[in-house]
Amino acid sequence: MDAEVVIAGAGPNGLMLAIELRLAGVQPLVLERLPEPNSTPRANGLVGQVVRMLDRRGLYERLAGTPGPPHPQAAYIFGAMVLPLSELEDNPVYLLPVPQVRVEAVLRERALELGAEIRQGHELSGLSQDADSVTVEVTGPDGVYELRTRYLVGADGGHSLTRKLAGIDFPGVTNDRMVSRTASALVSPELIDPATGALTIPGYGVIPPFMHHRTERGMFVFAPFPGREAVSTGEWDDPADGSEMTFEELQASADRVLGVHLPLTQPDGDGPRLLRRLVGGNSRLADRYREGRVLLVGDAAHVHSAMGGPGLNLGLQDAINLGWKLAAEVQGRAPEGLLDTYESERRPVGERVVMQTQAQTALIAPGNEVTALRELFGELLTEPRNVQRIAELITGADVRYHDGPHPLIGRWAPDLMVGSTRLAELMRTGRPLLVDITADGSFAATDVPSEIEVVTGRGEQSLALLIRPDGYVAWAAEQDGVAERDGLRDALAQWFQARPLTSATR
């Protein structure tokens, strides 16, 4: 084999998968059609469970540029409506406002540190597979060549050639009613509140920063990121022509949406500067995430509205879910059916993201009926339990991959302390953990596979957890007993061993 795993695409999802595979001891080869890393401004940050996951891989501080763990947000948005989060008992909304260019740079740096190979200017151009391998045709600077690999993963975006060549359908809907425009743009500092960043527009009113703001004429977003200020608009049934977008076009759109003139100016200096028009949008989900030895992650598997910024939260967690399972398969230590759980776990999550982003898009549309619907939603959002549910939905905190006798099984492992050490610090290696903070620590004596790290200590409660590398709980118990021991043995066999244990303890 030329490579154990070939990854098509060196965007965030492909790079994250490369990191996960290297942590598990598998050598990936990443192919990227662009000759240099992409410097075009795109997404402006990360939101949701993936922020906490990056903390568990030691990448949060690198990206944030500040020490310490992430903290939840006091407010966020759903369908251009403010979610008051500060009073929630368990606030799951974590935000990392870092441009995608920086995210990719940090992930690339980490992948290379771990020994991944990245070939810029080399593009997947064909594939064929048999029962044992995939033959990948690659077009590079010096011509066409072939690679033979155990598995191929398509992380090559919404127009994924990997998906098309594998014969995987991409059903969904296209909505061409909305035209969105985004550009790097400045407003007069006199209109910005230095304490809150809110924009006060004469003749209109106050618009909070970074929040989708709906009017009866469209949508407006003011995003004063330091050194990269941007303005976005969205309009419905707007007959945009096919010419290249101009800054003047954004100015005219902003004025129409707001109903007043807001003077905008282009930033000085060299770019790259954002100037983008998008007509319509797609909500599509691959009918399967795997075809033989070809798998899909990120936008190759799903595309949806960008409302609420769920794209990287979904795609990066695809990669983290797949990485340890694919590594186990490559290394011959995967229990039967383990790799199939990638699709069975992640595709339903993709369905929910498509659903909630379509719902948000409906809530920002113009019209009296939508205004009435928003009024009803506003009443519902005065109830903390409704805010909690929406917050968990948009962040993925409501994900439960499988059920079990303990409420934590199948869910995101809580951010507990083991002695004076945070769980996030114990997960930096990407290995599965058996954490035992029960009174007698008896579960730590369990006979476990060598790849599982056993950690003991004291915590705020008596608890033992078997935690998968992607941060989800495979088994949990609060006290020692026959049923708990049997449950641990079953979970070890289900997730980490190709054969059942003969004994639960040494």
Short mmCIF file of C-alpha atoms in Angstrom, two decimals:
data_model
loop_
_atom_site.label_atom_id
_atom_site.label_comp_id
_atom_site.label_asym_id
_atom_site.label_seq_id
_atom_site.Cartn_x
_atom_site.Cartn_y
_atom_site.Cartn_z
CA MET A 1 0.00 0.00 0.00
CA ASP A 2 1.18 3.52 -0.79
CA ALA A 3 -0.81 4.91 2.15
CA GLU A 4 -2.99 3.45 4.88
CA VAL A 5 -5.62 6.18 4.35
CA VAL A 6 -5.86 8.80 1.62
CA ILE A 7 -7.86 11.95 2.40
CA ALA A 8 -9.09 14.08 -0.49
CA GLY A 9 -9.18 17.68 0.72
CA ALA A 10 -7.00 19.68 3.12
CA GLY A 11 -9.74 21.88 4.52
CA PRO A 12 -10.54 21.83 8.24
CA ASN A 13 -12.32 18.47 8.09
CA GLY A 14 -9.61 16.67 6.15
CA LEU A 15 -6.89 18.11 8.40
CA MET A 16 -8.81 17.18 11.56
CA LEU A 17 -9.19 13.62 10.32
CA ALA A 18 -5.46 13.48 9.59
CA ILE A 19 -4.77 14.59 13.18
CA GLU A 20 -7.08 11.94 14.62
CA LEU A 21 -5.54 9.18 12.50
CA ARG A 22 -2.01 10.14 13.49
CA LEU A 23 -2.97 10.20 17.18
CA ALA A 24 -4.22 6.63 16.70
CA GLY A 25 -1.02 5.53 14.93
CA VAL A 26 -2.26 5.48 11.32
CA GLN A 27 -0.40 7.24 8.51
CA PRO A 28 -2.68 9.40 6.31
CA LEU A 29 -1.86 11.07 3.02
CA VAL A 30 -3.81 14.27 2.38
CA LEU A 31 -4.35 15.45 -1.20
CA GLU A 32 -5.24 19.10 -1.83
CA ARG A 33 -5.92 20.46 -5.31
CA LEU A 34 -4.85 24.02 -4.41
CA PRO A 35 -1.10 24.61 -4.76
CA GLU A 36 -1.04 26.76 -1.60
CA PRO A 37 -3.23 26.93 1.53
CA ASN A 38 -6.43 28.84 0.85
CA SER A 39 -6.25 32.46 2.06
CA THR A 40 -9.75 33.46 0.94
CA PRO A 41 -11.86 34.78 3.87
CA ARG A 42 -14.67 32.33 4.65
CA ALA A 43 -16.20 31.27 7.97
CA ASN A 44 -15.57 33.50 10.96
CA GLY A 45 -15.50 31.07 13.84
CA LEU A 46 -16.60 27.89 15.54
CA VAL A 47 -19.66 27.34 17.67
CA GLY A 48 -20.94 24.31 19.55
CA GLN A 49 -19.55 21.08 20.92
CA VAL A 50 -16.53 21.19 18.64
CA VAL A 51 -15.11 24.09 20.67
CA ARG A 52 -15.03 21.85 23.73
CA MET A 53 -13.63 19.00 21.65
CA LEU A 54 -10.76 21.16 20.43
CA ASP A 55 -10.05 21.91 24.08
CA ARG A 56 -9.85 18.16 24.66
CA ARG A 57 -7.23 17.92 21.93
CA GLY A 58 -5.15 20.82 23.23
CA LEU A 59 -6.01 23.01 20.25
CA TYR A 60 -8.34 25.54 21.84
CA GLU A 61 -5.61 27.69 23.38
CA ARG A 62 -3.64 27.69 20.11
CA LEU A 63 -6.68 28.95 18.24
CA ALA A 64 -7.95 31.39 20.85
CA GLY A 65 -4.53 32.83 21.61
CA THR A 66 -5.42 33.00 25.29
CA PRO A 67 -4.77 30.58 28.16
CA GLY A 68 -7.42 28.53 29.90
CA PRO A 69 -10.51 26.57 28.88
CA PRO A 70 -13.45 27.90 26.85
CA HIS A 71 -16.43 29.49 28.58
CA PRO A 72 -20.07 29.49 27.46
CA GLN A 73 -21.68 32.53 25.85
CA ALA A 74 -24.21 34.74 27.62
CA ALA A 75 -26.31 35.03 24.44
CA TYR A 76 -26.53 33.63 20.93
CA ILE A 77 -29.00 33.62 18.04
CA PHE A 78 -31.58 31.33 16.49
CA GLY A 79 -33.36 32.50 13.37
CA ALA A 80 -32.26 36.11 14.07
CA MET A 81 -33.78 35.87 17.56
CA VAL A 82 -31.66 36.30 20.67
CA LEU A 83 -31.28 33.29 22.96
CA PRO A 84 -30.76 34.45 26.58
CA LEU A 85 -28.30 31.84 27.83
CA SER A 86 -26.84 33.22 31.04
CA GLU A 87 -29.56 31.75 33.27
CA LEU A 88 -29.40 28.21 31.90
CA GLU A 89 -28.35 25.53 34.36
CA ASP A 90 -26.17 23.88 31.70
CA ASN A 91 -25.27 26.34 28.97
CA PRO A 92 -23.85 24.39 25.98
CA VAL A 93 -23.12 27.34 23.69
CA TYR A 94 -19.38 27.77 23.32
CA LEU A 95 -17.96 30.12 20.69
CA LEU A 96 -14.50 30.52 19.19
CA PRO A 97 -14.42 33.62 16.93
CA VAL A 98 -11.43 32.67 14.77
CA PRO A 99 -11.37 32.99 10.95
CA GLN A 100 -11.34 29.75 9.00
CA VAL A 101 -7.96 30.63 7.51
CA ARG A 102 -6.51 30.57 11.03
CA VAL A 103 -8.36 27.36 11.89
CA GLU A 104 -6.87 25.64 8.86
CA ALA A 105 -3.38 26.97 9.62
CA VAL A 106 -3.45 25.61 13.19
CA LEU A 107 -4.87 22.24 12.12
CA ARG A 108 -2.31 21.95 9.33
CA GLU A 109 0.48 22.79 11.75
CA ARG A 110 -0.71 20.13 14.19
CA ALA A 111 -1.16 17.49 11.47
CA LEU A 112 2.39 18.08 10.25
CA GLU A 113 3.74 17.97 13.81
CA LEU A 114 2.22 14.52 14.17
CA GLY A 115 3.74 13.31 10.90
CA ALA A 116 0.89 13.52 8.40
CA GLU A 117 1.80 14.03 4.75
CA ILE A 118 0.02 16.82 2.87
CA ARG A 119 0.45 17.17 -0.89
CA GLN A 120 -0.60 20.60 -2.15
CA GLY A 121 -1.45 20.85 -5.83
CA HIS A 122 -2.39 17.17 -6.03
CA GLU A 123 -6.03 16.43 -6.87
CA LEU A 124 -8.11 13.28 -6.82
CA SER A 125 -9.19 12.64 -10.41
CA GLY A 126 -10.39 9.03 -10.38
CA LEU A 127 -10.89 5.97 -8.21
CA SER A 128 -11.66 2.30 -8.31
CA GLN A 129 -11.92 -0.18 -5.48
CA ASP A 130 -11.95 -3.87 -4.73
CA ALA A 131 -12.47 -5.88 -1.56
CA ASP A 132 -9.04 -5.00 -0.15
CA SER A 133 -8.09 -1.52 -1.34
CA VAL A 134 -8.85 1.64 -3.28
CA THR A 135 -6.82 2.74 -6.27
CA VAL A 136 -6.76 6.53 -6.40
CA GLU A 137 -5.91 8.42 -9.57
CA VAL A 138 -4.17 11.69 -8.74
CA THR A 139 -3.43 14.65 -10.99
CA GLY A 140 -0.38 16.55 -9.77
CA PRO A 141 2.05 19.17 -11.08
CA ASP A 142 4.03 16.50 -12.95
CA GLY A 143 1.09 14.61 -14.39
CA VAL A 144 -1.19 11.76 -13.42
CA TYR A 145 -0.20 8.95 -11.07
CA GLU A 146 -1.89 6.28 -8.96
CA LEU A 147 -1.96 5.50 -5.25
CA ARG A 148 -3.16 2.34 -3.58
CA THR A 149 -4.71 2.73 -0.15
CA ARG A 150 -6.76 0.80 2.38
CA TYR A 151 -9.41 3.55 2.57
CA LEU A 152 -10.23 6.81 0.82
CA VAL A 153 -12.04 9.60 2.65
CA GLY A 154 -13.66 12.45 0.74
CA ALA A 155 -13.30 15.75 2.57
CA ASP A 156 -13.54 17.68 -0.68
CA GLY A 157 -16.57 19.88 -0.07
CA GLY A 158 -20.12 20.19 -1.31
CA HIS A 159 -19.13 19.50 -4.93
CA SER A 160 -17.17 16.42 -3.80
CA LEU A 161 -15.65 14.48 -6.69
CA THR A 162 -15.05 11.63 -4.25
CA ARG A 163 -18.78 11.35 -3.62
CA LYS A 164 -19.61 11.47 -7.33
CA LEU A 165 -16.99 8.89 -8.32
CA ALA A 166 -18.17 6.58 -5.53
CA GLY A 167 -21.72 6.75 -6.89
CA ILE A 168 -23.23 8.20 -3.72
CA ASP A 169 -26.39 10.23 -4.32
CA PHE A 170 -26.79 13.70 -2.78
CA PRO A 171 -30.54 14.32 -2.51
CA GLY A 172 -32.04 17.49 -1.10
CA VAL A 173 -33.53 20.80 -2.08
CA THR A 174 -32.30 24.00 -3.68
CA ASN A 175 -33.84 27.32 -2.65
CA ASP A 176 -32.97 30.14 -5.03
CA ARG A 177 -35.15 32.86 -3.45
CA MET A 178 -32.48 34.43 -1.25
CA VAL A 179 -29.45 36.40 -2.34
CA SER A 180 -26.80 37.02 0.31
CA ARG A 181 -23.99 39.53 -0.01
CA THR A 182 -20.97 39.84 2.25
CA ALA A 183 -18.01 42.22 2.09
CA SER A 184 -15.22 43.56 4.24
CA ALA A 185 -16.70 46.92 5.21
CA LEU A 186 -16.21 49.71 7.73
CA VAL A 187 -18.74 52.03 9.36
CA SER A 188 -18.01 55.27 11.14
CA PRO A 189 -16.58 54.63 14.64
CA GLU A 190 -19.00 57.26 15.93
CA LEU A 191 -21.85 54.81 15.28
CA ILE A 192 -20.31 51.98 17.33
CA ASP A 193 -20.71 51.63 21.08
CA PRO A 194 -17.15 50.97 22.34
CA ALA A 195 -18.45 48.91 25.26
CA THR A 196 -20.85 46.58 23.46
CA GLY A 197 -19.87 46.90 19.80
CA ALA A 198 -23.51 47.64 18.94
CA LEU A 199 -24.19 49.70 15.85
CA THR A 200 -26.55 52.68 16.16
CA ILE A 201 -27.96 53.74 12.78
CA PRO A 202 -29.55 57.20 12.59
CA GLY A 203 -33.18 56.91 11.57
CA TYR A 204 -33.26 53.18 12.25
CA GLY A 205 -32.02 52.15 15.71
CA VAL A 206 -29.56 49.81 17.41
CA ILE A 207 -28.25 46.56 15.88
CA PRO A 208 -26.18 44.25 18.12
CA PRO A 209 -22.88 43.01 16.67
CA PHE A 210 -22.50 39.51 15.17
CA MET A 211 -26.25 38.86 15.33
CA HIS A 212 -28.55 38.19 12.38
CA HIS A 213 -30.96 41.13 12.29
CA ARG A 214 -34.24 40.70 10.40
CA THR A 215 -36.27 43.48 8.85
CA GLU A 216 -39.38 43.21 6.69
CA ARG A 217 -37.10 43.78 3.72
CA GLY A 218 -34.35 41.28 4.47
CA MET A 219 -31.51 40.47 6.84
CA PHE A 220 -28.50 42.47 8.01
CA VAL A 221 -25.40 41.41 9.94
CA PHE A 222 -22.72 43.70 11.35
CA ALA A 223 -19.58 41.74 12.26
CA PRO A 224 -16.83 43.99 13.67
CA PHE A 225 -14.08 41.38 13.98
CA PRO A 226 -10.79 43.09 14.89
CA GLY A 227 -9.00 43.92 11.66
CA ARG A 228 -11.60 42.17 9.49
CA GLU A 229 -14.88 44.01 9.83
CA ALA A 230 -17.65 42.73 7.60
CA VAL A 231 -21.24 43.48 6.67
CA SER A 232 -23.71 40.94 5.28
CA THR A 233 -27.16 41.27 3.81
CA GLY A 234 -29.82 38.85 2.69
CA GLU A 235 -32.70 39.66 0.35
CA TRP A 236 -35.54 37.60 -1.06
CA ASP A 237 -36.69 37.47 -4.66
CA ASP A 238 -33.84 39.76 -5.62
CA PRO A 239 -33.02 39.43 -9.33
CA ALA A 240 -29.23 39.51 -9.00
CA ASP A 241 -27.46 39.43 -12.35
CA GLY A 242 -24.52 37.19 -13.13
CA SER A 243 -21.92 39.95 -13.13
CA GLU A 244 -19.11 40.11 -10.61
CA MET A 245 -20.16 41.62 -7.32
CA THR A 246 -19.05 45.13 -6.41
CA PHE A 247 -18.82 46.98 -3.11
CA GLU A 248 -21.43 49.42 -4.38
CA GLU A 249 -23.82 46.50 -4.76
CA LEU A 250 -23.44 45.66 -1.08
CA GLN A 251 -24.02 49.31 -0.14
CA ALA A 252 -27.24 49.42 -2.13
CA SER A 253 -28.41 46.15 -0.62
CA ALA A 254 -27.74 47.35 2.94
CA ASP A 255 -29.71 50.51 2.30
CA ARG A 256 -32.66 48.54 0.93
CA VAL A 257 -32.72 46.11 3.85
CA LEU A 258 -32.45 48.84 6.50
CA GLY A 259 -34.68 51.36 4.74
CA VAL A 260 -32.13 54.10 5.52
CA HIS A 261 -28.66 54.95 4.25
CA LEU A 262 -25.76 53.50 6.25
CA PRO A 263 -22.46 54.81 4.81
CA LEU A 264 -20.03 51.93 4.29
CA THR A 265 -16.40 52.19 3.22
CA GLN A 266 -13.90 49.65 2.04
CA PRO A 267 -10.91 48.94 4.33
CA ASP A 268 -7.55 50.34 3.31
CA GLY A 269 -4.51 48.21 2.58
CA ASP A 270 -3.91 44.95 0.84
CA GLY A 271 -6.33 42.04 1.00
CA PRO A 272 -7.49 39.49 0.82
CA ARG A 273 -10.79 41.30 1.19
CA LEU A 274 -14.12 39.54 1.32
CA LEU A 275 -16.51 40.39 -1.50
CA ARG A 276 -19.03 37.63 -2.11
CA ARG A 277 -22.51 37.11 -3.49
CA LEU A 278 -24.38 33.84 -3.03
CA VAL A 279 -27.61 33.18 -4.88
CA GLY A 280 -29.85 30.63 -3.23
CA GLY A 281 -28.69 27.74 -1.14
CA ASN A 282 -28.75 23.98 -0.89
CA SER A 283 -29.84 21.62 1.85
CA ARG A 284 -28.54 18.20 0.88
CA LEU A 285 -27.51 15.03 2.67
CA ALA A 286 -25.63 12.10 1.15
CA ASP A 287 -27.86 9.05 1.03
CA ARG A 288 -25.01 7.12 2.66
CA TYR A 289 -21.68 8.10 4.15
CA ARG A 290 -19.83 5.02 2.95
CA GLU A 291 -19.50 3.03 -0.24
CA GLY A 292 -17.17 0.10 0.33
CA ARG A 293 -13.79 1.55 1.25
CA VAL A 294 -14.77 5.14 0.39
CA LEU A 295 -16.17 7.39 3.13
CA LEU A 296 -17.33 11.01 3.31
CA VAL A 297 -16.89 13.72 5.95
CA GLY A 298 -18.01 17.33 6.25
CA ASP A 299 -19.56 19.15 3.31
CA ALA A 300 -18.92 16.16 1.06
CA ALA A 301 -21.63 14.43 3.11
CA HIS A 302 -23.95 17.37 3.87
CA VAL A 303 -24.59 20.97 2.90
CA HIS A 304 -27.04 23.34 4.54
CA SER A 305 -27.69 26.96 5.37
CA ALA A 306 -24.95 28.75 7.29
CA MET A 307 -27.51 30.18 9.74
CA GLY A 308 -26.04 29.92 13.24
CA GLY A 309 -22.65 28.77 11.95
CA PRO A 310 -23.12 24.99 12.32
CA GLY A 311 -20.94 23.85 9.41
CA LEU A 312 -17.57 23.34 11.09
CA ASN A 313 -19.23 22.10 14.28
CA LEU A 314 -20.83 19.32 12.24
CA GLY A 315 -17.95 18.55 9.89
CA LEU A 316 -15.12 18.52 12.42
CA GLN A 317 -17.11 16.21 14.66
CA ASP A 318 -17.65 13.91 11.67
CA ALA A 319 -13.87 13.69 11.38
CA ILE A 320 -13.36 13.09 15.10
CA ASN A 321 -16.05 10.40 15.16
CA LEU A 322 -14.57 8.66 12.13
CA GLY A 323 -10.88 8.91 13.00
CA TRP A 324 -10.59 6.41 15.84
CA LYS A 325 -12.97 3.93 14.19
CA LEU A 326 -11.13 4.01 10.88
CA ALA A 327 -7.81 3.63 12.68
CA ALA A 328 -9.06 0.56 14.53
CA GLU A 329 -10.26 -0.93 11.22
CA VAL A 330 -6.92 -0.29 9.51
CA GLN A 331 -5.01 -1.79 12.44
CA GLY A 332 -7.17 -4.91 12.57
CA ARG A 333 -8.49 -4.35 16.09
CA ALA A 334 -11.99 -3.09 15.33
CA PRO A 335 -14.98 -5.04 16.64
CA GLU A 336 -17.33 -6.19 13.89
CA GLY A 337 -19.48 -3.34 12.59
CA LEU A 338 -17.52 -0.56 14.32
CA LEU A 339 -16.86 1.38 11.13
CA ASP A 340 -20.55 1.16 10.18
CA THR A 341 -21.41 3.14 13.33
CA TYR A 342 -19.83 6.21 11.74
CA GLU A 343 -22.81 6.57 9.42
CA SER A 344 -25.42 5.35 11.90
CA GLU A 345 -24.24 7.93 14.44
CA ARG A 346 -23.35 10.92 12.31
CA ARG A 347 -25.95 10.88 9.54
CA PRO A 348 -28.88 11.49 11.97
CA VAL A 349 -26.91 14.44 13.37
CA GLY A 350 -26.58 15.78 9.83
CA GLU A 351 -30.34 15.39 9.37
CA ARG A 352 -31.00 17.47 12.48
CA VAL A 353 -28.64 20.23 11.34
CA VAL A 354 -30.38 20.38 7.97
CA MET A 355 -33.72 20.55 9.79
CA GLN A 356 -32.80 23.31 12.23
CA THR A 357 -31.02 25.46 9.64
CA GLN A 358 -34.05 25.22 7.35
CA ALA A 359 -36.21 26.28 10.30
CA GLN A 360 -33.95 29.26 10.98
CA THR A 361 -34.05 30.26 7.32
CA ALA A 362 -37.85 30.21 7.45
CA LEU A 363 -37.83 32.43 10.54
CA ILE A 364 -35.85 35.21 8.85
CA ALA A 365 -37.95 35.40 5.70
CA PRO A 366 -40.09 38.49 5.03
CA GLY A 367 -43.85 38.53 5.39
CA ASN A 368 -46.59 39.13 7.96
CA GLU A 369 -46.98 35.40 8.61
CA VAL A 370 -43.30 35.08 9.49
CA THR A 371 -43.55 38.12 11.74
CA ALA A 372 -46.42 36.43 13.60
CA LEU A 373 -44.42 33.21 13.87
CA ARG A 374 -41.49 35.15 15.31
CA GLU A 375 -43.77 36.74 17.86
CA LEU A 376 -44.85 33.28 18.99
CA PHE A 377 -41.25 32.06 19.12
CA GLY A 378 -40.36 35.12 21.16
CA GLU A 379 -42.92 34.12 23.77
CA LEU A 380 -41.61 30.57 23.83
CA LEU A 381 -38.06 31.82 24.34
CA THR A 382 -39.02 33.47 27.61
CA GLU A 383 -39.12 29.95 29.09
CA PRO A 384 -35.62 28.69 30.09
CA ARG A 385 -36.51 25.09 29.24
CA ASN A 386 -37.27 26.10 25.65
CA VAL A 387 -34.05 28.10 25.42
CA GLN A 388 -32.18 25.08 26.79
CA ARG A 389 -33.64 22.81 24.15
CA ILE A 390 -32.87 25.18 21.28
CA ALA A 391 -29.34 25.77 22.61
CA GLU A 392 -28.69 22.03 22.76
CA LEU A 393 -30.09 21.58 19.26
CA ILE A 394 -27.91 24.20 17.58
CA THR A 395 -24.72 23.09 19.35
CA GLY A 396 -25.19 19.33 19.09
CA ALA A 397 -25.31 18.97 22.86
CA ASP A 398 -28.52 16.96 22.51
CA VAL A 399 -26.74 14.15 20.65
CA ARG A 400 -27.11 10.71 22.20
CA TYR A 401 -25.59 8.02 20.04
CA HIS A 402 -27.00 5.06 21.94
CA ASP A 403 -28.97 4.26 25.08
CA GLY A 404 -27.92 2.45 28.21
CA PRO A 405 -28.84 1.91 31.83
CA HIS A 406 -26.99 5.06 32.91
CA PRO A 407 -28.16 8.48 31.62
CA LEU A 408 -24.64 9.45 30.52
CA ILE A 409 -24.19 6.49 28.18
CA GLY A 410 -24.09 7.63 24.56
CA ARG A 411 -23.76 11.28 25.57
CA TRP A 412 -20.94 13.80 25.66
CA ALA A 413 -18.71 13.09 28.65
CA PRO A 414 -19.17 15.79 31.31
CA ASP A 415 -16.31 18.20 31.95
CA LEU A 416 -15.42 16.61 35.27
CA MET A 417 -12.29 16.93 37.37
CA VAL A 418 -10.08 13.96 38.22
CA GLY A 419 -8.26 15.21 41.26
CA SER A 420 -6.91 18.57 40.14
CA THR A 421 -6.87 17.65 36.45
CA ARG A 422 -9.57 18.52 33.93
CA LEU A 423 -10.91 15.71 31.78
CA ALA A 424 -9.99 17.80 28.73
CA GLU A 425 -6.32 17.56 29.70
CA LEU A 426 -6.56 13.76 29.98
CA MET A 427 -7.89 13.45 26.42
CA ARG A 428 -5.06 15.22 24.61
CA THR A 429 -3.58 11.95 23.30
CA GLY A 430 -6.78 10.86 21.57
CA ARG A 431 -6.82 7.57 23.45
CA PRO A 432 -9.98 6.12 25.00
CA LEU A 433 -10.16 6.52 28.77
CA LEU A 434 -11.45 4.47 31.65
CA VAL A 435 -11.91 7.10 34.36
CA ASP A 436 -12.60 5.78 37.83
CA ILE A 437 -13.41 8.28 40.55
CA THR A 438 -15.56 5.90 42.59
CA ALA A 439 -14.93 5.59 46.31
CA ASP A 440 -12.93 2.36 46.07
CA GLY A 441 -11.58 2.74 42.53
CA SER A 442 -12.34 -0.91 41.83
CA PHE A 443 -13.23 -0.44 38.14
CA ALA A 444 -9.65 0.65 37.46
CA ALA A 445 -8.58 -2.96 38.05
CA THR A 446 -10.58 -4.09 35.00
CA ASP A 447 -8.74 -5.98 32.27
CA VAL A 448 -8.78 -3.52 29.37
CA PRO A 449 -7.13 -3.42 25.95
CA SER A 450 -3.74 -1.76 25.83
CA GLU A 451 -4.97 1.27 23.86
CA ILE A 452 -7.23 2.33 26.72
CA GLU A 453 -5.76 4.62 29.33
CA VAL A 454 -6.89 4.01 32.92
CA VAL A 455 -7.15 7.08 35.14
CA THR A 456 -8.05 7.16 38.82
CA GLY A 457 -8.52 9.93 41.34
CA ARG A 458 -11.10 11.74 43.36
CA GLY A 459 -13.98 13.77 42.01
CA GLU A 460 -17.07 15.63 43.16
CA GLN A 461 -19.15 12.46 42.82
CA SER A 462 -18.64 8.71 42.73
CA LEU A 463 -18.49 7.91 39.04
CA ALA A 464 -16.74 5.65 36.55
CA LEU A 465 -16.77 6.33 32.81
CA LEU A 466 -15.49 4.55 29.72
CA ILE A 467 -14.95 7.44 27.29
CA ARG A 468 -14.46 7.00 23.57
CA PRO A 469 -11.74 9.03 21.81
CA ASP A 470 -14.40 11.35 20.36
CA GLY A 471 -15.49 12.38 23.86
CA TYR A 472 -18.68 10.33 24.15
CA VAL A 473 -19.47 7.91 26.97
CA ALA A 474 -19.47 4.20 26.08
CA TRP A 475 -20.31 3.06 29.62
CA ALA A 476 -20.95 4.67 33.02
CA ALA A 477 -21.61 3.54 36.59
CA GLU A 478 -21.71 5.13 40.02
CA GLN A 479 -21.06 2.05 42.12
CA ASP A 480 -19.55 -1.41 41.75
CA GLY A 481 -21.90 -4.33 41.12
CA VAL A 482 -22.44 -7.36 38.93
CA ALA A 483 -24.62 -5.50 36.42
CA GLU A 484 -22.13 -2.62 36.23
CA ARG A 485 -19.23 -5.04 35.68
CA ASP A 486 -21.14 -6.86 32.95
CA GLY A 487 -21.98 -3.53 31.34
CA LEU A 488 -18.32 -2.49 31.30
CA ARG A 489 -17.29 -5.82 29.82
CA ASP A 490 -19.93 -5.53 27.10
CA ALA A 491 -18.94 -1.93 26.27
CA LEU A 492 -15.27 -2.87 25.98
CA ALA A 493 -16.16 -5.68 23.59
CA GLN A 494 -18.56 -3.53 21.59
CA TRP A 495 -16.27 -0.54 21.04
CA PHE A 496 -12.66 -1.56 21.57
CA GLN A 497 -12.12 -5.28 21.16
CA ALA A 498 -12.45 -7.69 18.31
CA ARG A 499 -13.24 -10.48 20.79
CA PRO A 500 -15.08 -10.54 24.14
CA LEU A 501 -13.11 -10.45 27.40
CA THR A 502 -12.70 -13.71 29.24
CA SER A 503 -12.51 -11.92 32.56
CA ALA A 504 -13.76 -8.58 33.80
CA THR A 505 -10.94 -8.15 36.30
CA ARG A 506 -7.32 -9.06 36.69
#
